[in-house]
Structure formats: C-alpha cells, structure tokens
Amino acid sequence: MPEKKKNELAEKLLYQPKNGFDRISAAEMKKVNAYCEDYKEFLDNGKTERLCVDYCIKLAEHQGFKPYKAGMKLKTGDKVYFNNRGKGIMLAVIGSESLANGANIGAAHTDSPRLDLKPRPLYEDAEMTYLKTHHYGGVRKYQWVTIPLALHGVVVLADGKTVNVHIGEEEGEPQFIINDLLPHLGREQGKKPLNEAIPSESLNVLIGSKPNEDKDVKDRFKLGVMQLINEKYGITEEDFISAELEVVPAGKASDIGFDRSFIGAYGHDDRVCAYAELAAIFDARKPKKTAVCIFADKEEIGSEGVSGMLSEAFEWFLGDMCKTQGVDLRDCFAHSFCVSADVTAAYDPNFADVYDKKNSAFINYGVGLCKYTGSGGKGGASDASAEIVGKLRKLLNDNEVFWQMAELGKTDAGGGGTVAKYMAKRNIDTIDAGVPVLSMHAPRETVAKLDCYMTYKMMKVVFEQA
C-alpha cells in the first residue's frame, strides 16, 4: 500500500491525541492568556470557600445577577444567584425552554485541603505560643511544615457579632509557620513513612513568643498574643469555640516556567473548574435550557453538611424555580445534564509508576473527561454511560474544544471521588470533566493555562448547547 494511503488510513482509524500547542491559533492563545489573568485574580481573592462566595457575588452582580427569593417570577434571560449560608452559591440563567425539559448544570466545589483551627486552639509551650489545628481533607502533612501561612475566617463573639479575620496575605502583614525537625536530629524521623513522619498533632502553628508584661500572671506568653488579637479583633479566647478559622498557604498565584505556560497556586482543586463554570455562565449566550452553576462546599470531606452537595439546598433552589413554572422537580432532574467539573491527575513522569500512561491526562491536551472516578473496582463512582460520554465528546468536537479521556492513575494505586455520584443520585445524567493538575492537594498545585481555558470553553458549550 502506498505511504500516503497508509497515513490516510491511520489518520482515519487510529486515535492520535495532539498537544494543544500544535492545534491552537495565535489569536486564541491571546484569549487563553487573558482568561488566565482573570482566573489568577479569582484565586487571590478566594483563598477559602467563604471568600470564593463573596468574590463570586461581587462579579455576578456586576454581570447583572440578582439574589434569588422564594417564588420569584422569572423570564427568559433573567440571571439569579442563591447564597447558601455564605459557604456555597448557585447561579442560574433562565433559558427559553421550560424547566420540564431539564437544565444544563455545572457542579464544582470551592473548598480545598487546609488546616482548620481546633475549637480550643490556643496554648503555650517552652515560652512560645501556638494554635492547634485539625487538617481538613486529604493533605500530605509533611508538605505543610516550614511554608508561609495565612489565617482566614469568621469568629462569632459572645454578643452574637461576627468578626472577619484575614491576616498574612497583604504586604507588611505577619505570617505564620509550622516548625519541622532539623536534619541533624532527624535520624529516627527519616526512617518513618511519609504519612507518619509528621503526626497530625504536631501541625501546630507558631504565632508568637512575646509575653505579657506581668511576670506573675499565668500563661503570660499566651496572654501576650491574646492581648494583641483582642486589640485588633475584639476576640477573647472563648470566642474561638464559635469560630471557623482556616490556615492556608500565604501568597498569590503566579506564572510558572520560562514560557509562563503554567499557573502555580493554592486551591486549583477545585477552584480552577469553579471559575471555568462562573466565567462560562457569564458568557453564555441565549441558552435554550436554563443554565445552572454550582459552587459546593465540603467536597473534600465527603460533601456532607448544609453547604455540601448532599444537602437539599440545591433541591430548594431549582425546585422553587420549577414550582413557579408548574414543573415537577423530578421531571426537571430526569431531563437535565450535569458536568461534575472537578480536576483530574495530570501525568507526571517523575512518578510514572502510579499512572497508566495510555489512560492518563496530559498537560496541554485540554480538559480531561473522566467516565468514572472511585477506587479499585470503580468503588464510589457514578460511571457515566456511553451515551453521555458520546454526547459530551460530540459537543466538544463540534465546537473545537480540546479534550482527552483520563483515569485517576493505575487501578491499584489509589483513587478519588467527586460530586458526580450525588448528582447522579438525583436522576441527573452526569459526567466528570476538569483540568489536569500536577501536585494535586499540595499547598501549591500546578495547572497548564491552555487546559484551564479549554475547561471554560467546555462549560460555555454545555450551558449553551447541551
């Protein structure tokens, strides 16, 4: 067979993924870079799920979105949002079709692995003052020592007043740190497995060493720091009991690499997909089906609680809109389509032994579609049907969105989950798709700009055409 014919046959019959840089135009690359500048600003303003909600509302109101109220009469093109207790948010653009035909949904989460303060965190030891923490989500504890840390959250005082706490991000502000053992004395520590070398109870944040001036007072080092906290925020030690204070890596998102093709930041999982949803619903033009964007909380610890995806807050929001149209919520769910927009693992050649290279997501190959997540024999996965995979694949191909199929590493290496199974439980056709991430769950994760933009482009197509 002539060489040309062979090449034509191979191109027709064989699957040959291509790097996005070999496919993208210079004009679209400018859009990639512009989009990622806005995304970095979102990251810098959204270090916690509460801050993400605050910033989202600010952006949404600028785009013409209004707070949703029960029984609100809506017409085609109306834009609304529902603030779920300041920790989750849902937005909708009303489509031209009845909700009886379903909605096109993007579901992401904005909580990220971190360290939460314990209810009674403050103590002193060896004339230094510390805060005790309880890690939230799947952290590798050894990664959290000796890095600059910031503190964000809310404290409810004895009189019921709420105080916002944000310290460690702005220039000139103090930051915090967790001590590590010096290598000179670390012989025994070095023999331990990574997950045991830094015990959870040693993740104590160093916050001061200057004592109260009264040498006869008990706990004078703890009191010295507490006095400063009280002067700044009006907080007493008992107020920590009714507080949600989160310790997160300090610092801003930045470009990575000589070519600036990557973004390094805390919280790409899953704010990189959340922002793709948000930007897409802002840019969606005249959707036929109602477009719904969800920022859920608590995904990293099982999606429980009133702000997690297992909460019925979503049923209330979409159900109340259905009620105003005389539509049964169950009918809406049965005809809806959902992209569980969550990140996937990017293939890393430094740790090649845990990946199935033929079924891994690669940097710069576009948004990663995941038919199933879970672990072992697909445990904990919703496992999208062939029809749903085919539907999304066709949508992306028809609109020149770069995509790839991926699994989360080798079958026996571990696994992970998303909110997909909770959306599927509602009788909603659901598939996972999101940005491939290097160093997932680390205090600083890395993503490729091209993949970020393609995830946005996917969500825009889903909102407009699915």
Short mmCIF file of C-alpha atoms in Angstrom, two decimals, residues 5-383:
data_model
loop_
_atom_site.label_atom_id
_atom_site.label_comp_id
_atom_site.label_asym_id
_atom_site.label_seq_id
_atom_site.Cartn_x
_atom_site.Cartn_y
_atom_site.Cartn_z
CA LYS A 5 -2.68 5.76 1.65
CA LYS A 6 -1.24 4.21 4.82
CA ASN A 7 -1.11 7.61 6.51
CA GLU A 8 -4.66 8.42 5.45
CA LEU A 9 -5.89 5.12 6.82
CA ALA A 10 -4.08 5.60 10.12
CA GLU A 11 -5.49 9.11 10.47
CA LYS A 12 -8.98 7.79 9.76
CA LEU A 13 -8.94 4.74 12.03
CA LEU A 14 -6.42 5.34 14.83
CA TYR A 15 -6.84 7.67 17.83
CA GLN A 16 -3.91 10.05 17.90
CA PRO A 17 -4.19 12.81 20.55
CA LYS A 18 -2.28 16.02 19.83
CA ASN A 19 -0.69 18.61 22.07
CA GLY A 20 -2.83 21.74 22.20
CA PHE A 21 0.06 24.00 21.20
CA ASP A 22 0.18 22.17 17.86
CA ARG A 23 -3.50 22.93 17.29
CA ILE A 24 -4.25 26.35 18.75
CA SER A 25 -4.11 29.61 16.80
CA ALA A 26 -2.19 32.69 17.91
CA ALA A 27 -5.47 34.60 18.22
CA GLU A 28 -6.98 32.01 20.56
CA MET A 29 -3.77 31.83 22.57
CA LYS A 30 -4.28 35.51 23.41
CA LYS A 31 -7.70 34.56 24.79
CA VAL A 32 -6.08 31.81 26.87
CA ASN A 33 -3.69 34.27 28.49
CA ALA A 34 -6.37 36.91 29.13
CA TYR A 35 -8.67 34.33 30.69
CA CYS A 36 -5.90 33.07 32.98
CA GLU A 37 -5.12 36.57 34.26
CA ASP A 38 -8.73 36.83 35.44
CA TYR A 39 -8.51 33.35 36.92
CA LYS A 40 -5.41 34.24 38.94
CA GLU A 41 -7.26 37.24 40.36
CA PHE A 42 -10.12 34.91 41.34
CA LEU A 43 -7.65 32.65 43.16
CA ASP A 44 -6.06 35.55 45.03
CA ASN A 45 -9.47 36.76 46.18
CA GLY A 46 -10.80 33.28 47.01
CA LYS A 47 -8.43 31.59 49.45
CA THR A 48 -11.38 29.92 51.26
CA GLU A 49 -14.87 28.80 50.28
CA ARG A 50 -16.35 31.84 52.05
CA LEU A 51 -14.08 34.23 50.18
CA CYS A 52 -14.94 32.48 46.90
CA VAL A 53 -18.64 33.10 47.54
CA ASP A 54 -18.03 36.75 48.40
CA TYR A 55 -15.98 37.35 45.26
CA CYS A 56 -18.41 35.40 43.11
CA ILE A 57 -21.30 37.59 44.28
CA LYS A 58 -19.30 40.70 43.52
CA LEU A 59 -18.57 39.51 39.98
CA ALA A 60 -22.10 38.17 39.44
CA GLU A 61 -23.82 41.38 40.48
CA HIS A 62 -21.55 43.27 38.10
CA GLN A 63 -22.85 40.91 35.38
CA GLY A 64 -26.48 41.69 36.25
CA PHE A 65 -27.31 38.73 38.52
CA LYS A 66 -29.87 39.34 41.29
CA PRO A 67 -30.37 37.47 44.60
CA TYR A 68 -33.00 34.75 44.24
CA LYS A 69 -36.05 34.86 46.52
CA ALA A 70 -38.68 32.15 47.02
CA GLY A 71 -41.48 32.36 44.49
CA MET A 72 -39.62 34.85 42.32
CA LYS A 73 -41.21 35.14 38.86
CA LEU A 74 -38.54 34.75 36.21
CA LYS A 75 -38.48 35.12 32.45
CA THR A 76 -36.09 34.03 29.71
CA GLY A 77 -32.70 35.66 30.14
CA ASP A 78 -33.10 36.53 33.83
CA LYS A 79 -29.98 35.98 35.95
CA VAL A 80 -30.18 35.00 39.62
CA TYR A 81 -27.99 33.61 42.39
CA PHE A 82 -28.66 31.87 45.70
CA ASN A 83 -26.17 32.32 48.53
CA ASN A 84 -26.12 29.16 50.65
CA ARG A 85 -25.06 30.41 54.08
CA GLY A 86 -22.02 32.21 52.74
CA LYS A 87 -20.21 28.91 52.03
CA GLY A 88 -21.80 27.77 48.77
CA ILE A 89 -23.53 29.50 45.89
CA MET A 90 -25.70 28.63 42.90
CA LEU A 91 -26.31 30.80 39.85
CA ALA A 92 -28.82 30.41 37.04
CA VAL A 93 -29.55 31.98 33.68
CA ILE A 94 -33.15 31.24 32.72
CA GLY A 95 -33.45 29.53 29.35
CA SER A 96 -36.12 29.87 26.69
CA GLU A 97 -37.36 26.31 27.31
CA SER A 98 -39.43 25.12 30.27
CA LEU A 99 -37.61 23.52 33.17
CA ALA A 100 -39.69 20.45 32.33
CA ASN A 101 -37.06 19.91 29.62
CA GLY A 102 -34.32 19.98 32.26
CA ALA A 103 -31.37 22.23 32.99
CA ASN A 104 -27.71 22.21 31.96
CA ILE A 105 -25.70 22.09 35.17
CA GLY A 106 -22.08 22.64 36.10
CA ALA A 107 -21.22 21.41 39.61
CA ALA A 108 -17.86 22.31 41.15
CA HIS A 109 -16.59 22.80 44.69
CA THR A 110 -14.60 25.63 46.22
CA ASP A 111 -13.34 24.04 49.42
CA SER A 112 -9.72 22.90 49.30
CA PRO A 113 -7.48 20.87 51.64
CA ARG A 114 -6.27 23.02 54.51
CA LEU A 115 -5.75 23.19 58.27
CA ASP A 116 -8.68 24.22 60.47
CA LEU A 117 -8.15 25.56 63.99
CA LYS A 118 -9.40 23.26 66.72
CA PRO A 119 -12.23 24.64 68.93
CA ARG A 120 -9.71 25.35 71.72
CA PRO A 121 -6.56 26.03 69.70
CA LEU A 122 -4.50 28.47 71.77
CA TYR A 123 -1.69 27.23 74.02
CA GLU A 124 1.87 27.99 75.08
CA ASP A 125 4.84 25.68 75.47
CA ALA A 126 8.54 26.40 76.05
CA GLU A 127 7.68 30.13 76.11
CA MET A 128 6.25 30.07 72.58
CA THR A 129 2.59 30.43 71.59
CA TYR A 130 0.83 28.09 69.16
CA LEU A 131 -2.52 27.31 67.57
CA LYS A 132 -3.59 23.67 67.36
CA THR A 133 -5.06 22.53 64.04
CA HIS A 134 -7.19 19.72 62.64
CA HIS A 135 -6.37 19.03 58.99
CA TYR A 136 -9.27 19.22 56.53
CA GLY A 137 -9.35 16.83 53.58
CA GLY A 138 -6.59 14.76 52.05
CA VAL A 139 -3.37 16.57 52.93
CA ARG A 140 0.15 15.19 52.89
CA LYS A 141 1.19 16.55 56.24
CA TYR A 142 4.91 16.80 55.54
CA GLN A 143 4.14 19.42 52.84
CA TRP A 144 2.69 21.88 55.38
CA VAL A 145 5.74 22.44 57.58
CA THR A 146 8.02 25.50 57.17
CA ILE A 147 5.88 27.20 54.50
CA PRO A 148 4.41 30.73 54.95
CA LEU A 149 0.83 30.53 56.20
CA ALA A 150 -2.12 32.91 56.40
CA LEU A 151 -5.26 32.84 58.52
CA HIS A 152 -8.78 33.47 57.19
CA GLY A 153 -12.26 33.02 58.59
CA VAL A 154 -15.01 34.24 60.86
CA VAL A 155 -15.42 34.44 64.63
CA VAL A 156 -18.80 34.83 66.31
CA LEU A 157 -18.36 36.77 69.57
CA ALA A 158 -20.27 36.21 72.81
CA ASP A 159 -22.70 39.01 71.90
CA GLY A 160 -23.50 37.38 68.55
CA LYS A 161 -21.46 39.80 66.46
CA THR A 162 -19.48 38.24 63.60
CA VAL A 163 -15.88 39.31 63.05
CA ASN A 164 -13.94 38.57 59.86
CA VAL A 165 -10.30 37.62 60.27
CA HIS A 166 -7.80 37.91 57.41
CA ILE A 167 -4.10 38.11 58.12
CA GLY A 168 -0.93 37.02 56.36
CA GLU A 169 -1.69 37.90 52.72
CA GLU A 170 -1.02 41.62 52.42
CA GLU A 171 2.44 43.13 52.17
CA GLY A 172 3.76 44.07 55.59
CA GLU A 173 1.44 41.71 57.48
CA PRO A 174 2.90 38.97 59.68
CA GLN A 175 2.64 35.38 58.51
CA PHE A 176 2.68 32.10 60.39
CA ILE A 177 4.57 28.82 60.21
CA ILE A 178 4.68 25.20 61.40
CA ASN A 179 8.07 24.05 62.66
CA ASP A 180 9.92 21.00 61.35
CA LEU A 181 12.69 18.93 62.88
CA LEU A 182 16.24 19.82 61.91
CA PRO A 183 18.03 17.14 59.84
CA HIS A 184 20.81 16.91 62.43
CA LEU A 185 18.33 15.32 64.85
CA GLY A 186 16.06 13.69 62.32
CA ARG A 187 17.61 10.24 62.06
CA GLU A 188 14.61 8.39 63.52
CA GLN A 189 12.08 10.65 61.81
CA GLY A 190 13.75 9.90 58.48
CA LYS A 191 13.08 6.18 58.92
CA LYS A 192 9.31 6.69 59.09
CA PRO A 193 6.91 6.52 56.13
CA LEU A 194 5.95 9.92 54.69
CA ASN A 195 2.47 9.78 56.16
CA GLU A 196 3.84 9.14 59.66
CA ALA A 197 6.89 11.40 59.78
CA ILE A 198 4.77 14.45 60.64
CA PRO A 199 1.98 13.42 63.05
CA SER A 200 -1.31 15.33 62.84
CA GLU A 201 -0.92 16.60 66.39
CA SER A 202 2.39 18.26 65.52
CA LEU A 203 0.76 20.56 62.91
CA ASN A 204 0.76 23.42 65.41
CA VAL A 205 1.05 26.95 64.05
CA LEU A 206 3.66 29.21 65.64
CA ILE A 207 2.08 32.63 66.36
CA GLY A 208 4.29 34.39 68.90
CA SER A 209 6.78 34.46 71.76
CA LYS A 210 6.41 37.88 73.40
CA PRO A 211 4.99 37.60 76.94
CA ASN A 212 2.57 39.83 78.77
CA GLU A 213 4.47 42.36 80.90
CA ASP A 214 3.05 40.99 84.17
CA LYS A 215 5.58 38.37 85.24
CA ASP A 216 3.25 36.92 87.85
CA VAL A 217 0.32 36.18 85.52
CA LYS A 218 -0.36 32.60 84.44
CA ASP A 219 0.20 31.72 80.75
CA ARG A 220 1.84 35.09 80.13
CA PHE A 221 3.10 34.14 76.64
CA LYS A 222 -0.33 33.00 75.54
CA LEU A 223 -1.82 36.09 77.15
CA GLY A 224 0.64 38.34 75.31
CA VAL A 225 -0.58 37.11 71.93
CA MET A 226 -4.23 37.03 73.03
CA GLN A 227 -3.96 40.68 74.04
CA LEU A 228 -2.85 41.62 70.50
CA ILE A 229 -5.66 39.54 68.96
CA ASN A 230 -8.19 41.20 71.26
CA GLU A 231 -6.95 44.68 70.38
CA LYS A 232 -7.25 44.02 66.66
CA TYR A 233 -10.43 41.93 66.51
CA GLY A 234 -12.16 42.18 69.90
CA ILE A 235 -11.82 38.41 70.34
CA THR A 236 -11.42 36.56 73.66
CA GLU A 237 -10.12 33.01 73.94
CA GLU A 238 -13.62 31.59 74.49
CA ASP A 239 -14.69 33.09 71.14
CA PHE A 240 -12.51 30.56 69.31
CA ILE A 241 -15.17 27.98 70.22
CA SER A 242 -17.64 29.68 67.85
CA ALA A 243 -15.19 30.32 65.05
CA GLU A 244 -14.29 28.95 61.64
CA LEU A 245 -10.67 29.85 61.10
CA GLU A 246 -8.69 28.27 58.28
CA VAL A 247 -4.92 28.10 57.90
CA VAL A 248 -3.94 28.25 54.23
CA PRO A 249 -0.71 28.86 52.29
CA ALA A 250 0.12 32.55 52.05
CA GLY A 251 0.94 34.19 48.74
CA LYS A 252 -0.54 34.88 45.35
CA ALA A 253 -0.98 32.80 42.22
CA SER A 254 1.93 33.12 39.80
CA ASP A 255 3.03 32.08 36.34
CA ILE A 256 5.35 29.07 36.31
CA GLY A 257 8.10 28.38 33.79
CA PHE A 258 10.24 30.50 31.48
CA ASP A 259 7.42 30.33 28.94
CA ARG A 260 4.73 31.17 31.55
CA SER A 261 2.65 28.22 30.35
CA PHE A 262 1.67 27.11 33.87
CA ILE A 263 -0.04 28.67 36.90
CA GLY A 264 1.15 27.79 40.39
CA ALA A 265 -1.24 28.44 43.27
CA TYR A 266 -3.03 27.08 46.31
CA GLY A 267 -6.53 25.74 45.64
CA HIS A 268 -6.62 24.82 41.95
CA ASP A 269 -8.59 21.80 43.21
CA ASP A 270 -11.32 22.72 42.55
CA ARG A 271 -11.40 26.49 42.05
CA VAL A 272 -9.91 26.09 38.57
CA CYS A 273 -13.13 24.34 37.48
CA ALA A 274 -15.37 26.57 39.59
CA TYR A 275 -14.03 29.65 37.85
CA ALA A 276 -14.44 27.98 34.45
CA GLU A 277 -18.12 27.48 35.29
CA LEU A 278 -18.51 31.02 36.54
CA ALA A 279 -16.87 32.67 33.53
CA ALA A 280 -18.86 30.39 31.21
CA ILE A 281 -22.24 31.21 32.72
CA PHE A 282 -21.37 34.92 32.49
CA ASP A 283 -20.53 34.50 28.79
CA ALA A 284 -23.28 32.03 27.80
CA ARG A 285 -25.47 33.49 25.06
CA LYS A 286 -29.23 32.80 24.99
CA PRO A 287 -29.23 29.28 26.45
CA LYS A 288 -32.29 27.23 25.50
CA LYS A 289 -32.23 25.20 28.69
CA THR A 290 -31.74 27.00 31.99
CA ALA A 291 -28.02 27.10 32.83
CA VAL A 292 -27.08 26.40 36.45
CA CYS A 293 -23.66 26.90 38.04
CA ILE A 294 -22.95 25.37 41.47
CA PHE A 295 -20.12 26.16 43.88
CA ALA A 296 -20.49 23.48 46.58
CA ASP A 297 -18.65 23.20 49.88
CA LYS A 298 -17.36 20.17 51.82
CA GLU A 299 -16.42 18.01 48.80
CA GLU A 300 -13.01 17.29 50.29
CA ILE A 301 -14.63 15.64 53.34
CA GLY A 302 -17.49 13.80 51.65
CA SER A 303 -19.88 16.58 50.53
CA GLU A 304 -21.80 16.40 53.82
CA GLY A 305 -23.48 19.24 55.73
CA VAL A 306 -25.88 22.00 54.73
CA SER A 307 -23.40 23.57 52.31
CA GLY A 308 -22.25 20.31 50.71
CA MET A 309 -23.66 18.65 47.58
CA LEU A 310 -25.56 16.12 49.71
CA SER A 311 -27.56 18.99 51.17
CA GLU A 312 -31.04 19.66 49.76
CA ALA A 313 -30.18 23.34 49.23
CA PHE A 314 -29.89 22.54 45.52
CA GLU A 315 -33.34 20.93 45.55
CA TRP A 316 -34.73 24.06 47.20
CA PHE A 317 -33.16 26.43 44.66
CA LEU A 318 -34.02 24.55 41.49
CA GLY A 319 -37.25 23.18 42.94
CA ASP A 320 -38.60 26.61 43.78
CA MET A 321 -37.88 27.80 40.23
CA CYS A 322 -39.66 24.69 38.92
CA LYS A 323 -42.65 25.45 41.14
CA THR A 324 -43.06 28.91 39.62
CA GLN A 325 -43.25 27.22 36.18
CA GLY A 326 -45.63 24.49 37.36
CA VAL A 327 -42.95 21.83 36.79
CA ASP A 328 -42.26 18.78 38.96
CA LEU A 329 -38.62 18.92 40.13
CA ARG A 330 -38.26 15.19 39.43
CA ASP A 331 -39.14 15.78 35.78
CA CYS A 332 -36.56 18.56 35.61
CA PHE A 333 -33.85 16.32 37.08
CA ALA A 334 -34.71 13.44 34.74
CA HIS A 335 -34.15 15.65 31.67
CA SER A 336 -31.09 17.54 32.98
CA PHE A 337 -27.43 17.16 32.06
CA CYS A 338 -24.61 17.77 34.51
CA VAL A 339 -20.87 18.17 34.17
CA SER A 340 -19.27 17.45 37.53
CA ALA A 341 -16.46 19.92 36.93
CA ASP A 342 -13.60 18.64 39.04
CA VAL A 343 -9.89 18.27 38.44
CA THR A 344 -8.08 15.11 37.44
CA ALA A 345 -4.49 13.96 37.93
CA ALA A 346 -2.02 15.11 35.28
CA TYR A 347 0.56 12.55 34.20
CA ASP A 348 3.86 13.26 35.96
CA PRO A 349 6.92 11.44 34.55
CA ASN A 350 8.65 11.82 37.92
CA PHE A 351 6.10 9.41 39.40
CA ALA A 352 5.33 7.35 36.30
CA ASP A 353 4.85 4.07 38.18
CA VAL A 354 1.41 5.09 39.57
CA TYR A 355 -0.06 6.14 36.20
CA ASP A 356 -1.47 4.14 33.30
CA LYS A 357 0.15 6.25 30.61
CA LYS A 358 -2.32 5.30 27.87
CA ASN A 359 -5.24 6.36 30.08
CA SER A 360 -3.81 9.44 31.79
CA ALA A 361 -4.49 13.13 31.29
CA PHE A 362 -1.53 15.06 29.86
CA ILE A 363 -0.68 18.71 30.34
CA ASN A 364 -1.72 20.91 27.37
CA TYR A 365 -4.01 18.29 25.82
CA GLY A 366 -7.17 20.03 27.02
CA VAL A 367 -9.94 19.29 29.51
CA GLY A 368 -9.86 15.78 30.94
CA LEU A 369 -13.07 13.74 30.70
CA CYS A 370 -13.46 11.02 33.33
CA LYS A 371 -16.08 8.34 32.71
CA TYR A 372 -15.63 7.20 36.31
CA THR A 373 -13.53 8.05 39.35
CA GLY A 374 -13.71 5.98 42.55
CA SER A 375 -11.16 3.38 43.60
CA GLY A 376 -10.37 -0.26 42.94
CA GLY A 377 -13.31 -1.80 41.09
CA LYS A 378 -14.87 1.64 40.46
CA GLY A 379 -15.95 1.89 44.10
CA GLY A 380 -17.73 5.19 44.78
CA ALA A 381 -18.09 6.14 41.10
CA SER A 382 -21.20 7.11 39.16
CA ASP A 383 -19.71 5.73 35.89
#
